[in-house]
């Protein structure tokens, strides 16, 4: 890790998780105002699944971040997991995931994000695998906290490795503000409208927000 730049560390940690665990891929996301911000991923599928969670506002990772405890989705193709997150389960399986295990980075008191692991076959992790996953999540948490970063407000405008992520986050909130003004609705409803538009047009929440900011998309009262 010593020869890596800070922005390369999250993806390398995800790759390390895949090396240590019987999973197909991994991603990690920061928790921020209910909008997970992807920090890194081991592969394109893991990145896609993380973006789907952020766009839809549902999935094991969001529940793990909210509860501060692991959330295991052992079969996204059918049964309780498919019912619990119906749209996410459909999108995740189309992307190639059949199971997903999300672990908080931190705990219930202080959860900074999640480590999301996916498998291309359904199945429940063994006790040994879960213990290893917890150790990996702990290492990831320590590594992230040691990187040069600060609160979102401190990140804006500087040259830190989180500045691009902060910009994406701010763009979404700016778009939410515009939608609120256009429709006369609250922030939660505006975020829901943005997410709905993103999902309907196969976009991420970030790319949909940029369309709103560029005045290429305007929401109208029904």
Short mmCIF file of C-alpha atoms in Angstrom, two decimals:
data_model
loop_
_atom_site.label_atom_id
_atom_site.label_comp_id
_atom_site.label_asym_id
_atom_site.label_seq_id
_atom_site.Cartn_x
_atom_site.Cartn_y
_atom_site.Cartn_z
CA UNK A 1 0.00 0.00 0.00
CA UNK A 2 2.97 2.31 0.57
CA UNK A 3 3.52 2.93 -3.13
CA UNK A 4 -0.14 3.72 -3.84
CA UNK A 5 -1.62 7.17 -4.07
CA UNK A 6 -4.56 7.79 -1.67
CA UNK A 7 -7.14 7.57 -4.45
CA UNK A 8 -5.82 4.11 -5.42
CA UNK A 9 -6.11 2.64 -1.93
CA UNK A 10 -9.90 1.90 -1.85
CA UNK A 11 -9.81 -0.16 -5.06
CA UNK A 12 -6.73 -2.03 -3.84
CA UNK A 13 -8.44 -2.82 -0.54
CA UNK A 14 -11.45 -4.14 -2.47
CA UNK A 15 -9.16 -6.38 -4.53
CA UNK A 16 -7.55 -7.60 -1.30
CA UNK A 17 -10.98 -8.52 0.09
CA UNK A 18 -11.65 -10.61 -3.02
CA UNK A 19 -8.30 -12.36 -2.59
CA UNK A 20 -9.05 -13.26 1.03
CA UNK A 21 -12.71 -14.26 0.73
CA UNK A 22 -14.72 -16.62 -1.50
CA UNK A 23 -16.51 -13.74 -3.22
CA UNK A 24 -16.64 -12.51 -6.81
CA UNK A 25 -16.16 -8.81 -6.16
CA UNK A 26 -16.15 -6.01 -3.62
CA UNK A 27 -16.84 -2.30 -3.36
CA UNK A 28 -16.74 0.26 -0.59
CA UNK A 29 -18.87 3.33 -0.14
CA UNK A 30 -18.96 6.31 2.18
CA UNK A 31 -22.18 7.00 4.04
CA UNK A 32 -23.34 10.58 3.52
CA UNK A 33 -26.86 11.91 4.11
CA UNK A 34 -28.45 8.70 2.88
CA UNK A 35 -26.55 8.96 -0.39
CA UNK A 36 -23.78 6.34 -0.51
CA UNK A 37 -20.70 7.57 -2.37
CA UNK A 38 -18.65 4.82 -3.99
CA UNK A 39 -14.97 5.05 -3.07
CA UNK A 40 -13.64 2.07 -4.98
CA UNK A 41 -14.45 -1.33 -6.45
CA UNK A 42 -12.60 -4.47 -7.44
CA UNK A 43 -14.30 -4.74 -10.85
CA UNK A 44 -16.93 -3.20 -13.10
CA UNK A 45 -19.73 -5.42 -11.76
CA UNK A 46 -19.04 -4.42 -8.16
CA UNK A 47 -19.00 -0.77 -9.21
CA UNK A 48 -22.29 -1.20 -11.07
CA UNK A 49 -23.98 -2.82 -8.06
CA UNK A 50 -22.78 -0.01 -5.78
CA UNK A 51 -24.13 2.59 -8.19
CA UNK A 52 -27.47 0.76 -8.41
CA UNK A 53 -27.83 0.96 -4.63
CA UNK A 54 -27.09 4.67 -4.64
CA UNK A 55 -29.50 5.34 -7.47
CA UNK A 56 -32.38 3.28 -6.08
CA UNK A 57 -31.85 4.12 -2.44
CA UNK A 58 -32.27 0.48 -1.44
CA UNK A 59 -30.08 -2.55 -0.92
CA UNK A 60 -28.07 -4.45 1.70
CA UNK A 61 -25.39 -1.76 1.85
CA UNK A 62 -27.81 1.01 2.76
CA UNK A 63 -29.41 -1.16 5.44
CA UNK A 64 -26.00 -2.11 6.86
CA UNK A 65 -24.96 1.55 7.01
CA UNK A 66 -28.21 2.54 8.70
CA UNK A 67 -28.16 -0.26 11.27
CA UNK A 68 -24.41 -0.39 11.83
CA UNK A 69 -24.40 -4.18 11.50
CA UNK A 70 -23.83 -6.75 8.75
CA UNK A 71 -26.67 -7.44 6.33
CA UNK A 72 -26.56 -10.72 4.40
CA UNK A 73 -28.54 -11.23 1.19
CA UNK A 74 -27.84 -14.89 0.51
CA UNK A 75 -30.12 -15.27 -2.52
CA UNK A 76 -31.12 -12.25 -4.57
CA UNK A 77 -32.81 -14.44 -7.18
CA UNK A 78 -35.77 -15.55 -5.05
CA UNK A 79 -37.25 -15.74 -1.57
CA UNK A 80 -37.06 -13.17 1.18
CA UNK A 81 -34.08 -11.22 -0.14
CA UNK A 82 -35.71 -10.67 -3.53
CA UNK A 83 -38.88 -9.49 -1.78
CA UNK A 84 -37.04 -7.24 0.67
CA UNK A 85 -35.27 -5.27 -2.09
CA UNK A 86 -37.31 -6.09 -5.22
CA UNK A 87 -35.94 -3.53 -7.64
CA UNK A 88 -32.37 -3.74 -6.36
CA UNK A 89 -32.46 -7.55 -6.48
CA UNK A 90 -33.58 -7.48 -10.10
CA UNK A 91 -30.92 -4.95 -11.11
CA UNK A 92 -28.18 -6.72 -9.14
CA UNK A 93 -28.93 -10.12 -10.64
CA UNK A 94 -28.96 -8.61 -14.11
CA UNK A 95 -25.50 -7.22 -13.34
CA UNK A 96 -24.25 -10.66 -12.31
CA UNK A 97 -24.72 -10.84 -8.52
CA UNK A 98 -26.65 -13.65 -6.89
CA UNK A 99 -25.75 -12.91 -3.26
CA UNK A 100 -24.42 -9.88 -1.40
CA UNK A 101 -22.91 -9.38 2.03
CA UNK A 102 -22.59 -5.85 3.39
CA UNK A 103 -20.50 -4.99 6.43
CA UNK A 104 -20.39 -1.59 8.15
CA UNK A 105 -17.11 0.27 8.25
CA UNK A 106 -17.26 1.20 11.90
CA UNK A 107 -20.17 0.22 14.13
CA UNK A 108 -23.71 1.23 15.09
CA UNK A 109 -22.39 4.29 16.94
CA UNK A 110 -20.07 5.52 14.19
CA UNK A 111 -20.56 4.01 10.75
CA UNK A 112 -18.57 5.77 8.02
CA UNK A 113 -19.66 3.49 5.18
CA UNK A 114 -19.88 -0.11 4.03
CA UNK A 115 -17.83 -2.87 2.49
CA UNK A 116 -20.11 -4.65 0.00
CA UNK A 117 -19.18 -8.15 -1.17
CA UNK A 118 -21.02 -9.94 -3.98
CA UNK A 119 -21.04 -13.53 -5.23
CA UNK A 120 -22.10 -14.82 -8.62
CA UNK A 121 -23.83 -17.81 -6.99
CA UNK A 122 -26.37 -17.81 -4.12
CA UNK A 123 -25.17 -19.02 -0.76
CA UNK A 124 -24.66 -18.25 2.90
CA UNK A 125 -21.15 -17.42 4.12
CA UNK A 126 -19.59 -19.76 6.65
CA UNK A 127 -18.76 -18.62 10.15
CA UNK A 128 -15.08 -18.61 9.22
CA UNK A 129 -15.76 -16.47 6.15
CA UNK A 130 -17.77 -14.00 8.22
CA UNK A 131 -14.99 -13.69 10.76
CA UNK A 132 -12.52 -13.01 7.96
CA UNK A 133 -14.90 -10.48 6.41
CA UNK A 134 -15.18 -8.67 9.74
CA UNK A 135 -11.39 -8.54 10.02
CA UNK A 136 -11.15 -7.17 6.47
CA UNK A 137 -13.81 -4.55 7.23
CA UNK A 138 -11.85 -3.52 10.31
CA UNK A 139 -8.64 -3.16 8.31
CA UNK A 140 -10.50 -1.19 5.64
CA UNK A 141 -11.94 1.16 8.26
CA UNK A 142 -8.52 1.83 9.78
CA UNK A 143 -6.98 2.35 6.33
CA UNK A 144 -9.68 4.80 5.25
CA UNK A 145 -9.48 6.78 8.46
CA UNK A 146 -5.71 7.12 8.02
CA UNK A 147 -6.00 8.60 4.53
CA UNK A 148 -5.88 12.39 4.13
CA UNK A 149 -9.48 13.50 4.22
CA UNK A 150 -11.92 15.55 6.25
CA UNK A 151 -15.53 16.49 6.47
CA UNK A 152 -17.30 17.19 3.20
CA UNK A 153 -17.34 20.89 3.95
CA UNK A 154 -13.58 20.92 4.40
CA UNK A 155 -13.04 18.98 1.20
CA UNK A 156 -14.81 21.42 -1.11
CA UNK A 157 -12.43 23.44 -3.25
CA UNK A 158 -9.19 21.78 -2.19
CA UNK A 159 -6.99 19.30 -4.03
CA UNK A 160 -7.55 16.29 -1.75
CA UNK A 161 -8.37 12.86 -3.12
CA UNK A 162 -12.01 13.24 -2.03
CA UNK A 163 -12.63 16.49 -3.90
CA UNK A 164 -14.16 14.79 -6.95
CA UNK A 165 -16.43 12.70 -4.76
CA UNK A 166 -17.49 15.80 -2.86
CA UNK A 167 -18.31 17.51 -6.16
CA UNK A 168 -20.55 14.60 -7.21
CA UNK A 169 -22.26 14.68 -3.82
CA UNK A 170 -22.83 18.44 -4.05
CA UNK A 171 -24.22 18.15 -7.57
CA UNK A 172 -26.88 15.73 -6.36
CA UNK A 173 -27.89 18.08 -3.55
CA UNK A 174 -27.95 21.05 -5.92
CA UNK A 175 -30.21 19.09 -8.28
CA UNK A 176 -32.47 18.18 -5.36
CA UNK A 177 -32.78 21.88 -4.56
CA UNK A 178 -33.75 22.67 -8.15
CA UNK A 179 -36.36 19.90 -8.18
CA UNK A 180 -37.77 21.17 -4.89
CA UNK A 181 -38.17 24.63 -6.44
CA UNK A 182 -39.68 23.27 -9.66
CA UNK A 183 -42.25 21.07 -7.92
CA UNK A 184 -42.71 22.73 -4.53
CA UNK A 185 -41.89 19.51 -2.67
CA UNK A 186 -39.63 18.49 0.21
CA UNK A 187 -36.05 17.23 -0.13
CA UNK A 188 -36.93 13.56 0.39
CA UNK A 189 -39.58 13.68 -2.32
CA UNK A 190 -37.20 15.53 -4.65
CA UNK A 191 -34.54 12.87 -4.13
CA UNK A 192 -37.14 10.19 -4.86
CA UNK A 193 -38.05 11.95 -8.13
CA UNK A 194 -34.38 12.21 -9.10
CA UNK A 195 -33.81 8.55 -8.33
CA UNK A 196 -36.94 7.57 -10.25
CA UNK A 197 -35.79 9.50 -13.31
CA UNK A 198 -32.30 7.98 -13.07
CA UNK A 199 -33.67 4.46 -12.82
CA UNK A 200 -36.15 4.92 -15.67
CA UNK A 201 -33.40 6.17 -17.98
CA UNK A 202 -30.64 3.76 -16.89
CA UNK A 203 -28.53 6.52 -15.34
CA UNK A 204 -26.79 6.93 -12.03
CA UNK A 205 -28.11 9.49 -9.57
CA UNK A 206 -25.01 11.60 -10.27
CA UNK A 207 -25.45 11.67 -14.04
CA UNK A 208 -29.16 12.44 -13.65
CA UNK A 209 -28.27 15.31 -11.32
CA UNK A 210 -25.92 16.76 -13.92
CA UNK A 211 -28.75 16.73 -16.47
CA UNK A 212 -30.90 18.72 -14.06
CA UNK A 213 -28.09 21.20 -13.38
CA UNK A 214 -27.45 21.63 -17.11
CA UNK A 215 -31.21 22.30 -17.64
CA UNK A 216 -31.47 19.28 -19.94
CA UNK A 217 -34.07 17.82 -17.59
CA UNK A 218 -36.82 19.76 -15.89
CA UNK A 219 -39.48 18.28 -13.63
CA UNK A 220 -43.08 19.43 -14.00
CA UNK A 221 -45.98 19.26 -11.60
CA UNK A 222 -48.45 16.59 -12.57
#
